[in-house]
Amino acid sequence: MSQVEVQKIEDHTTSLAIAAAVICVLLTLLIVWLKRRFIRRASTVLIVGLNDAGKTILFSKLINQGHTPHTYSSLKENVYDGFMDAAGNELTLVDFPGAERLRKQLFTNYFQQRRSNLRGILFMVDSATFSKRARDVAEFLYDVLYESAKKVSVLVACNKQDISLAKSSQAIRSALEREFGLINGTREAALESTAGDSKKRILTDTGRNFQWKDLHSPRIEFLECCVAPQHESGESVDLEGIQKWVNSL
């Protein structure tokens, strides 16, 4: 075989190697793009809580302090699709009304049909009226944790800390722990249906001795905040803890 023929073979082999390398790079880029396009991470952050807990104000402030979001009546959720976390991930914020009659709609739409898209739950509590509404808050939070299948991170934001009667996050945490124990006991004693179905809507089997550590998941945190403007200028708003939590999801 002549030297010219050998050189041609070597050149051809080199070209094939380069082409194969280029194809591998292109395939890798294509796979990454397809994963981002069709296998997206859960992106919905759900803001829930009883009426007057500060959900819509928080929703507005998270979007932009100078931005007025498109709002709906109290019987319709507010949705914002363009929220960016610190890592540049695009999230959907949902502010869901606190009316009790809408609970079934909440659980059906976001905890059953769209559960795979649920990234985090922000549960707002009015710290100033908590003493009067502790049981209602506990029942709602209990159902939220149950319906989420205990797989989604939850932040309990104890709002309105600027009011003198506001309970601390530790006091609220302890009170809810006791209430959860009572709910456990009540639900353990009752069948879910009159047809003899023994399935019970309970988070744990620890009964009245419930403790937060019994929930191996989800990750549940408590923090204190004040999302309403503290001055007429509306510039002083405590959102740092909430923003850190969102960025950690």
XYZ file of N, CA and C in Angstrom:
747
model
N 0.853 -1.190 0.000
C 0.000 0.000 0.000
C 0.887 1.237 0.000
N 0.613 2.131 -0.917
C 1.449 3.314 -1.054
C 1.229 4.263 0.117
N 2.199 5.166 0.279
C 2.119 6.142 1.365
C 0.920 7.054 1.192
N 0.578 7.343 -0.067
C -0.576 8.209 -0.336
C -1.866 7.545 0.141
N -1.974 6.227 -0.148
C -3.178 5.502 0.270
C -3.282 5.435 1.792
N -2.127 5.222 2.432
C -2.109 5.180 3.902
C -2.556 6.514 4.474
N -2.061 7.588 3.869
C -2.423 8.925 4.346
C -3.915 9.169 4.186
N -4.484 8.695 3.061
C -5.918 8.862 2.831
C -6.742 8.113 3.886
N -6.267 6.893 4.207
C -6.980 6.098 5.214
C -6.925 6.797 6.574
N -5.743 7.326 6.913
C -5.595 8.020 8.189
C -6.478 9.263 8.243
N -6.504 10.000 7.119
C -7.347 11.198 7.070
C -8.822 10.830 7.214
N -9.203 9.727 6.554
C -10.601 9.285 6.619
C -10.970 8.864 8.047
N -10.030 8.151 8.701
C -10.262 7.712 10.081
C -10.404 8.909 11.014
N -9.543 9.910 10.798
C -9.608 11.121 11.618
C -10.937 11.840 11.429
N -11.368 11.913 10.187
C -12.643 12.572 9.888
C -13.804 11.849 10.558
N -13.757 10.504 10.514
C -14.816 9.718 11.158
C -14.826 9.943 12.669
N -13.630 10.020 13.260
C -13.533 10.236 14.709
C -14.103 11.600 15.094
N -13.764 12.608 14.281
C -14.280 13.958 14.544
C -15.795 13.987 14.400
N -16.279 13.332 13.334
C -17.725 13.292 13.100
C -18.446 12.583 14.248
N -17.847 11.483 14.731
C -18.449 10.741 15.843
C -18.487 11.591 17.106
N -17.408 12.345 17.339
C -17.357 13.208 18.520
C -18.415 14.303 18.443
N -18.555 14.885 17.251
C -19.563 15.932 17.057
C -20.966 15.376 17.277
N -21.206 14.174 16.739
C -22.524 13.538 16.903
C -22.812 13.273 18.381
N -21.798 12.811 19.117
C -21.976 12.551 20.554
C -22.337 13.823 21.308
N -21.646 14.913 20.968
C -21.937 16.196 21.618
C -23.357 16.647 21.306
N -23.743 16.531 20.032
C -25.087 16.948 19.627
C -26.162 16.098 20.303
N -25.911 14.791 20.387
C -26.875 13.908 21.054
C -27.005 14.252 22.534
N -25.868 14.561 23.162
C -25.899 14.944 24.579
C -26.713 16.211 24.782
N -26.469 17.203 23.922
C -27.221 18.455 24.009
C -28.706 18.221 23.766
N -29.014 17.330 22.820
C -30.414 17.026 22.520
C -31.096 16.365 23.718
N -30.392 15.424 24.354
C -30.957 14.737 25.518
C -31.208 15.719 26.658
N -30.242 16.601 26.893
C -30.412 17.612 27.950
C -31.606 18.500 27.658
N -31.734 18.922 26.404
C -32.860 19.787 26.018
C -34.190 19.069 26.192
N -34.228 17.800 25.763
C -35.469 17.035 25.888
C -35.858 16.851 27.350
N -34.873 16.602 28.214
C -35.171 16.450 29.636
C -35.741 17.735 30.206
N -35.137 18.859 29.825
C -35.641 20.138 30.329
C -37.011 20.463 29.760
N -37.239 19.994 28.544
C -38.496 20.325 27.868
C -39.644 19.450 28.344
N -39.393 18.180 28.526
C -40.484 17.250 28.819
C -40.445 16.654 30.225
N -39.297 16.725 30.891
C -39.205 16.182 32.241
C -38.867 17.330 33.189
N -39.759 18.244 33.325
C -39.529 19.424 34.142
C -39.701 19.108 35.624
N -38.955 19.826 36.445
C -39.128 19.701 37.880
C -40.460 20.315 38.274
N -40.980 19.825 39.385
C -42.191 20.436 39.919
C -41.938 21.926 40.112
N -42.909 22.747 39.763
C -42.655 24.188 39.745
C -43.698 25.027 40.469
N -44.707 24.410 41.070
C -45.770 25.186 41.702
C -45.525 25.349 43.199
N -45.550 26.600 43.648
C -45.493 26.908 45.075
C -46.877 27.396 45.476
N -47.531 26.650 46.336
C -48.916 26.909 46.709
C -48.967 27.681 48.022
N -49.679 28.805 48.017
C -49.852 29.624 49.218
C -51.271 29.415 49.732
N -51.397 28.831 50.922
C -52.713 28.523 51.480
C -52.784 28.984 52.933
N -53.983 28.912 53.494
C -54.208 29.319 54.876
C -55.631 29.819 55.034
N -56.030 30.095 56.261
C -57.369 30.620 56.504
C -57.504 32.024 55.930
N -58.731 32.505 55.833
C -58.976 33.871 55.374
C -58.266 34.875 56.285
N -57.817 35.972 55.687
C -57.187 37.088 56.410
C -55.836 36.734 57.034
N -55.197 35.692 56.537
C -53.881 35.333 57.073
C -52.758 36.122 56.409
N -53.056 36.776 55.276
C -52.050 37.564 54.572
C -51.533 36.915 53.308
N -52.274 35.962 52.778
C -51.816 35.213 51.598
C -51.648 36.100 50.371
N -52.667 36.904 50.071
C -52.625 37.705 48.840
C -51.577 38.806 48.923
N -51.392 39.387 50.114
C -50.342 40.398 50.276
C -48.978 39.759 50.048
N -48.769 38.582 50.609
C -47.502 37.878 50.393
C -47.306 37.573 48.915
N -48.344 37.074 48.276
C -48.306 36.779 46.842
C -47.846 38.010 46.063
N -48.429 39.162 46.375
C -48.089 40.402 45.678
C -46.644 40.807 45.931
N -46.205 40.707 47.191
C -44.864 41.138 47.541
C -43.783 40.213 46.982
N -44.078 38.934 46.889
C -43.099 38.013 46.314
C -42.868 38.304 44.841
N -43.937 38.669 44.151
C -43.810 38.980 42.729
C -42.950 40.221 42.550
N -43.352 41.290 43.195
C -42.617 42.551 43.105
C -43.324 43.567 43.982
N -42.577 44.229 44.831
C -43.212 45.197 45.724
C -43.888 46.318 44.955
N -43.390 46.609 43.773
C -43.992 47.681 42.993
C -44.946 47.182 41.934
N -45.224 45.875 41.974
C -46.067 45.267 40.941
C -47.459 44.992 41.482
N -48.469 45.329 40.705
C -49.847 45.028 41.076
C -50.297 43.821 40.277
N -50.440 42.655 40.924
C -50.789 41.440 40.187
C -52.224 41.453 39.709
N -52.480 40.617 38.709
C -53.848 40.453 38.233
C -54.597 39.625 39.268
N -55.588 40.206 39.921
C -56.285 39.519 41.002
C -57.680 39.093 40.588
N -58.217 38.176 41.353
C -59.551 37.651 41.110
C -60.393 37.866 42.364
N -61.620 37.452 42.302
C -62.471 37.512 43.483
C -61.961 36.511 44.512
N -62.503 36.575 45.713
C -62.045 35.708 46.790
C -62.378 34.242 46.548
N -63.141 33.953 45.506
C -63.495 32.573 45.201
C -62.648 31.994 44.074
N -61.596 32.696 43.685
C -60.733 32.243 42.597
C -59.280 32.476 42.977
N -58.424 31.507 42.690
C -57.022 31.656 43.034
C -56.326 32.681 42.144
N -55.274 33.303 42.688
C -54.388 34.166 41.916
C -53.193 33.331 41.477
N -52.811 33.460 40.219
C -51.716 32.651 39.669
C -50.710 33.556 38.966
N -49.422 33.339 39.257
C -48.360 34.080 38.582
C -47.309 33.081 38.104
N -47.086 33.030 36.794
C -46.206 32.021 36.201
C -44.754 32.455 36.044
N -44.456 33.728 36.259
C -43.116 34.197 35.932
C -42.187 34.421 37.096
N -42.412 33.785 38.225
C -41.555 34.016 39.389
C -40.233 33.263 39.227
N -39.121 33.953 39.474
C -37.797 33.346 39.340
C -37.147 33.224 40.713
N -36.631 32.036 41.027
C -35.911 31.888 42.291
C -34.459 32.307 42.105
N -33.663 32.192 43.160
C -32.279 32.671 43.114
C -31.432 31.915 42.100
N -31.809 30.674 41.800
C -31.045 29.857 40.850
C -31.498 30.058 39.410
N -32.490 30.922 39.212
C -32.984 31.174 37.867
C -34.059 30.220 37.404
N -34.586 29.401 38.318
C -35.681 28.495 37.959
C -37.004 29.251 37.945
N -37.801 29.000 36.928
C -39.097 29.675 36.829
C -40.149 28.885 37.597
N -40.814 29.556 38.519
C -41.823 28.924 39.356
C -43.189 29.544 39.120
N -44.221 28.797 39.491
C -45.591 29.295 39.446
C -46.079 29.487 40.876
N -46.452 30.712 41.210
C -47.007 30.995 42.533
C -48.522 30.945 42.450
N -49.147 30.262 43.390
C -50.607 30.162 43.433
C -51.085 30.602 44.811
N -51.895 31.646 44.834
C -52.516 32.133 46.068
C -53.952 31.630 46.079
N -54.222 30.613 46.920
C -55.551 30.001 46.919
C -56.396 30.560 48.049
N -57.678 30.876 47.759
C -58.571 31.446 48.779
C -58.698 30.545 50.004
N -58.981 31.160 51.139
C -59.056 30.400 52.378
C -60.432 29.896 52.749
N -61.438 30.192 51.928
C -62.809 29.777 52.244
C -62.906 28.262 52.390
N -63.559 27.822 53.455
C -63.651 26.386 53.729
C -64.391 25.636 52.634
N -65.367 26.280 52.017
C -66.154 25.593 50.983
C -65.340 25.296 49.728
N -64.135 25.891 49.622
C -63.289 25.656 48.450
C -62.220 24.592 48.706
N -62.221 23.989 49.885
C -61.178 23.013 50.226
C -61.175 21.826 49.270
N -62.360 21.316 48.966
C -62.430 20.162 48.066
C -61.816 20.507 46.714
N -62.103 21.706 46.220
C -61.534 22.154 44.945
C -60.015 22.259 45.052
N -59.532 22.800 46.167
C -58.091 22.916 46.394
C -57.420 21.552 46.347
N -57.947 20.612 47.108
C -57.321 19.297 47.194
C -57.430 18.527 45.880
N -58.546 18.675 45.184
C -58.709 17.975 43.907
C -57.764 18.529 42.848
N -57.727 19.855 42.722
C -56.950 20.484 41.649
C -55.444 20.420 41.871
N -55.008 20.656 43.111
C -53.575 20.803 43.348
C -52.928 19.629 44.083
N -53.703 18.824 44.801
C -53.116 17.721 45.547
C -53.387 16.365 44.908
N -54.296 16.330 43.957
C -54.586 15.080 43.257
C -54.200 15.188 41.783
N -54.862 16.088 41.059
C -54.621 16.193 39.621
C -53.229 16.737 39.300
N -52.704 17.656 40.113
C -51.416 18.297 39.803
C -50.376 18.059 40.897
N -50.513 16.992 41.628
C -49.596 16.743 42.744
C -48.149 16.664 42.280
N -47.912 16.065 41.122
C -46.540 15.901 40.633
C -45.877 17.233 40.316
N -46.669 18.279 40.164
C -46.114 19.591 39.843
C -45.960 20.470 41.077
N -46.303 19.938 42.244
C -46.273 20.721 43.481
C -44.869 20.691 44.084
N -44.265 21.855 44.185
C -42.881 21.949 44.663
C -42.787 22.322 46.142
N -43.711 23.128 46.604
C -43.691 23.537 48.003
C -45.024 24.133 48.404
N -45.331 24.076 49.700
C -46.574 24.634 50.224
C -46.227 25.648 51.301
N -46.731 26.858 51.129
C -46.517 27.924 52.094
C -47.839 28.142 52.827
N -47.876 27.740 54.089
C -49.108 27.810 54.872
C -49.047 29.046 55.761
N -49.927 30.008 55.490
C -49.936 31.274 56.217
C -50.821 31.185 57.454
N -50.318 31.734 58.566
C -51.067 31.767 59.824
C -51.125 33.203 60.329
N -52.314 33.641 60.731
C -52.479 34.943 61.374
C -52.104 34.770 62.839
N -50.907 35.197 63.207
C -50.420 34.992 64.571
C -51.222 35.767 65.600
N -51.844 36.871 65.174
C -52.580 37.723 66.107
C -53.909 37.110 66.533
N -54.515 36.305 65.682
C -55.807 35.688 66.011
C -55.680 34.180 66.215
N -54.458 33.700 66.291
C -54.251 32.252 66.360
C -54.933 31.613 67.563
N -54.900 32.277 68.709
C -55.488 31.696 69.918
C -56.955 31.351 69.722
N -57.667 32.185 68.970
C -59.094 31.966 68.741
C -59.357 30.940 67.637
N -58.394 30.764 66.750
C -58.631 29.929 65.568
C -57.675 28.744 65.487
N -57.085 28.386 66.603
C -56.067 27.328 66.604
C -56.597 26.018 66.033
N -57.808 25.646 66.424
C -58.365 24.377 65.949
C -58.599 24.410 64.443
N -59.139 25.529 63.939
C -59.385 25.649 62.500
C -58.076 25.600 61.717
N -57.063 26.307 62.232
C -55.750 26.286 61.584
C -55.198 24.862 61.565
N -55.308 24.178 62.697
C -54.774 22.820 62.802
C -55.480 21.855 61.856
N -56.805 21.938 61.789
C -57.568 21.055 60.895
C -57.141 21.253 59.444
N -56.984 22.519 59.045
C -56.616 22.817 57.664
C -55.200 22.330 57.369
N -54.255 22.658 58.253
C -52.871 22.238 58.035
C -52.758 20.716 58.050
N -53.488 20.071 58.930
C -53.492 18.606 59.005
C -53.919 18.012 57.664
N -55.006 18.539 57.108
C -55.500 18.026 55.827
C -54.532 18.332 54.684
N -53.888 19.495 54.744
C -52.900 19.843 53.720
C -51.753 18.828 53.732
N -51.258 18.506 54.920
C -50.171 17.531 55.026
C -50.626 16.147 54.586
N -51.843 15.790 54.944
C -52.363 14.473 54.561
C -52.544 14.379 53.049
N -53.176 15.383 52.460
C -53.469 15.354 51.025
C -52.207 15.446 50.176
N -51.172 16.069 50.707
C -49.920 16.180 49.943
C -49.139 14.874 49.957
N -49.677 13.872 50.665
C -49.020 12.557 50.787
C -47.673 12.672 51.486
N -47.495 13.757 52.249
C -46.292 13.965 53.059
C -45.014 13.926 52.224
N -45.080 14.440 51.001
C -43.909 14.398 50.125
C -43.439 15.782 49.683
N -44.108 16.834 50.171
C -43.792 18.187 49.722
C -43.337 19.026 50.912
N -42.294 19.825 50.720
C -41.819 20.703 51.786
C -42.886 21.733 52.136
N -43.043 21.975 53.438
C -44.073 22.897 53.912
C -43.438 23.943 54.822
N -43.790 25.199 54.587
C -43.372 26.291 55.463
C -44.605 26.881 56.124
N -44.626 26.897 57.453
C -45.703 27.550 58.195
C -45.208 28.944 58.547
N -45.750 29.947 57.858
C -45.330 31.333 58.041
C -46.250 32.007 59.045
N -45.717 32.321 60.212
C -46.501 32.935 61.292
C -46.482 34.443 61.091
N -47.504 34.942 60.442
C -47.561 36.318 59.967
C -48.081 37.279 61.047
N -47.956 38.570 60.746
C -48.453 39.678 61.588
C -47.740 39.737 62.936
N -46.434 39.528 62.896
C -45.647 39.564 64.120
C -45.480 40.972 64.678
N -45.897 41.981 63.920
C -45.802 43.354 64.404
C -46.954 43.715 65.337
N -47.942 42.840 65.463
C -49.092 43.091 66.336
C -48.785 42.543 67.730
N -49.127 43.313 68.757
C -48.743 42.965 70.128
C -49.303 41.626 70.595
N -50.462 41.226 70.109
C -51.089 39.980 70.541
C -50.602 38.762 69.762
N -49.692 38.968 68.841
C -49.234 37.868 67.990
C -48.501 36.801 68.795
N -48.807 35.547 68.493
C -48.117 34.424 69.109
C -46.805 34.166 68.367
N -45.797 33.741 69.083
C -44.514 33.434 68.457
C -44.620 32.149 67.643
N -43.675 31.949 66.759
C -43.688 30.730 65.944
C -43.544 29.485 66.817
N -42.775 29.589 67.902
C -42.604 28.441 68.797
C -43.905 28.111 69.519
N -44.635 29.146 69.955
C -45.919 28.921 70.623
C -46.920 28.289 69.662
N -46.927 28.759 68.422
C -47.839 28.210 67.406
C -47.452 26.775 67.077
N -46.185 26.524 66.960
C -45.703 25.160 66.681
C -46.155 24.191 67.777
N -45.983 24.598 69.030
C -46.360 23.739 70.154
C -47.866 23.523 70.214
N -48.636 24.598 69.985
C -50.095 24.486 70.023
C -50.604 23.573 68.914
N -50.037 23.699 67.725
C -50.460 22.853 66.605
C -50.087 21.394 66.850
N -48.977 21.173 67.503
C -48.579 19.805 67.834
C -49.627 19.157 68.741
N -50.098 19.915 69.741
C -51.141 19.393 70.632
C -52.441 19.150 69.871
N -52.802 20.110 69.011
C -54.038 19.974 68.236
C -53.966 18.772 67.295
N -52.809 18.541 66.703
C -52.650 17.386 65.816
C -52.870 16.082 66.586
N -52.406 16.050 67.834
C -52.632 14.874 68.655
C -54.111 14.632 68.889
N -54.859 15.715 69.135
C -56.303 15.597 69.335
C -56.999 15.140 68.058
N -56.562 15.686 66.931
C -57.157 15.290 65.645
C -56.860 13.819 65.366
N -55.629 13.410 65.625
C -55.276 11.997 65.465
C -56.221 11.109 66.267
N -56.404 11.478 67.538
C -57.252 10.678 68.407
C -58.683 10.610 67.923
N -59.201 11.758 67.468
C -60.582 11.804 66.989
C -60.759 10.961 65.739
N -59.823 11.079 64.819
C -59.963 10.370 63.543
C -59.664 8.880 63.674
N -58.830 8.531 64.616
C -58.571 7.113 64.837
C -59.815 6.412 65.369
N -60.656 7.170 66.080
C -61.832 6.574 66.709
C -63.031 6.495 65.772
N -62.912 7.084 64.609
C -64.057 7.113 63.696
C -63.699 6.493 62.354
N -64.563 5.705 61.816
C -64.366 5.148 60.484
C -64.630 6.225 59.453
N -63.955 6.095 58.288
C -64.103 7.122 57.260
C -65.497 7.111 56.648
N -66.134 5.964 56.610
C -67.468 5.910 56.022
C -68.361 4.997 56.832
N -69.651 5.117 56.666
C -70.617 4.271 57.364
C -70.708 2.896 56.730
N -70.006 2.694 55.617
C -70.054 1.407 54.912
C -69.061 0.406 55.485
N -68.348 0.819 56.529
C -67.417 -0.114 57.150
C -66.006 -0.014 56.624
N -65.718 1.032 55.871
C -64.363 1.242 55.364
C -63.466 1.640 56.533
N -62.427 0.850 56.775
C -61.580 1.098 57.940
C -60.450 2.082 57.664
N -60.371 2.590 56.483
C -59.325 3.553 56.156
C -59.587 4.861 56.885
N -58.582 5.379 57.561
C -58.740 6.609 58.329
C -57.811 7.673 57.762
N -58.249 8.896 57.792
C -57.454 10.004 57.277
C -56.555 10.533 58.392
N -55.537 9.770 58.734
C -54.638 10.182 59.804
C -53.208 10.250 59.277
N -52.436 11.177 59.862
C -51.051 11.355 59.443
C -50.139 10.299 60.048
N -50.359 9.986 61.311
C -49.515 9.013 62.007
C -50.391 8.125 62.890
N -49.797 7.066 63.383
C -50.528 6.172 64.287
C -50.131 6.406 65.742
N -49.598 7.588 66.036
C -49.153 7.908 67.396
C -50.264 8.492 68.254
N -51.443 8.657 67.667
C -52.588 9.131 68.437
C -52.372 10.490 69.067
N -52.824 10.633 70.310
C -52.739 11.915 71.007
C -51.313 12.284 71.396
N -50.399 11.347 71.255
C -49.002 11.608 71.603
C -48.200 12.118 70.408
N -48.894 12.665 69.429
C -48.234 13.137 68.206
C -47.135 14.149 68.517
N -46.023 14.015 67.798
C -44.944 14.995 67.827
C -44.502 15.257 66.393
N -43.965 16.450 66.153
C -43.567 16.803 64.788
C -42.542 15.824 64.235
N -41.722 15.274 65.100
C -40.693 14.340 64.625
C -41.297 13.052 64.073
N -42.591 12.823 64.366
C -43.255 11.639 63.812
C -43.414 11.738 62.302
N -43.371 12.967 61.786
C -43.481 13.181 60.340
C -42.086 13.103 59.743
N -41.705 11.944 59.255
C -40.377 11.788 58.655
C -40.272 12.613 57.379
N -41.369 12.827 56.739
C -41.496 13.752 55.615
C -42.929 14.251 55.657
N -43.221 15.434 55.174
C -42.338 16.322 54.437
C -41.449 17.132 55.379
N -40.582 17.910 54.775
C -39.804 18.862 55.553
C -40.740 20.004 55.939
N -40.981 20.187 57.223
C -41.890 21.238 57.670
C -41.129 22.201 58.573
N -41.252 23.482 58.280
C -40.545 24.515 59.022
C -41.531 25.581 59.483
N -41.153 26.284 60.555
C -41.939 27.395 61.069
C -41.050 28.632 61.100
N -41.616 29.769 60.729
C -40.871 31.019 60.863
C -41.832 32.169 61.137
N -41.291 33.252 61.660
C -42.077 34.449 61.936
C -41.874 35.454 60.814
N -42.938 36.172 60.473
C -42.830 37.163 59.403
C -43.890 38.242 59.578
N -43.726 39.287 58.804
C -44.718 40.360 58.738
C -44.739 40.840 57.297
N -45.695 40.365 56.523
C -45.700 40.672 55.092
C -46.434 41.964 54.767
N -47.206 42.506 55.715
C -47.898 43.772 55.471
C -46.922 44.922 55.673
N -47.078 46.024 54.936
C -46.195 47.182 55.102
C -46.204 47.683 56.539
N -45.024 47.932 57.086
C -44.932 48.430 58.451
C -44.989 49.950 58.508
N -44.829 50.589 57.343
C -44.917 52.046 57.268
C -45.772 52.411 56.067
N -46.190 53.639 56.018
C -47.032 54.075 54.906
C -46.326 53.921 53.572
N -45.001 54.038 53.585
C -44.254 53.900 52.335
C -44.325 52.486 51.793
N -44.591 51.526 52.708
C -44.691 50.129 52.279
C -43.354 49.510 51.935
N -42.241 50.135 52.381
C -40.924 49.660 51.990
C -40.356 48.616 52.947
N -40.847 48.598 54.194
C -40.292 47.688 55.176
C -41.171 46.457 55.321
N -40.783 45.407 54.679
C -41.556 44.167 54.699
C -40.596 43.006 54.951
N -40.918 42.154 55.911
C -40.046 41.053 56.283
C -40.358 39.822 55.440
N -39.570 39.626 54.375
C -39.776 38.483 53.489
C -38.532 37.609 53.362
N -37.465 37.994 54.038
C -36.187 37.308 53.834
C -36.284 35.814 54.105
N -36.900 35.447 55.232
C -37.008 34.033 55.572
C -37.812 33.249 54.557
N -38.897 33.851 54.075
C -39.745 33.186 53.081
C -38.993 33.029 51.765
N -38.279 34.066 51.358
C -37.522 33.998 50.116
C -36.427 32.933 50.189
N -35.776 32.814 51.334
C -34.749 31.778 51.504
C -35.364 30.390 51.382
N -36.557 30.232 51.955
C -37.223 28.928 51.879
C -37.560 28.584 50.433
N -38.105 29.539 49.697
C -38.443 29.300 48.288
C -37.190 28.914 47.507
N -36.093 29.609 47.758
C -34.853 29.318 47.040
C -34.274 27.948 47.396
N -34.660 27.419 48.546
C -34.129 26.119 48.981
C -34.900 24.934 48.411
N -36.029 25.196 47.769
C -36.869 24.105 47.265
C -36.202 23.360 46.105
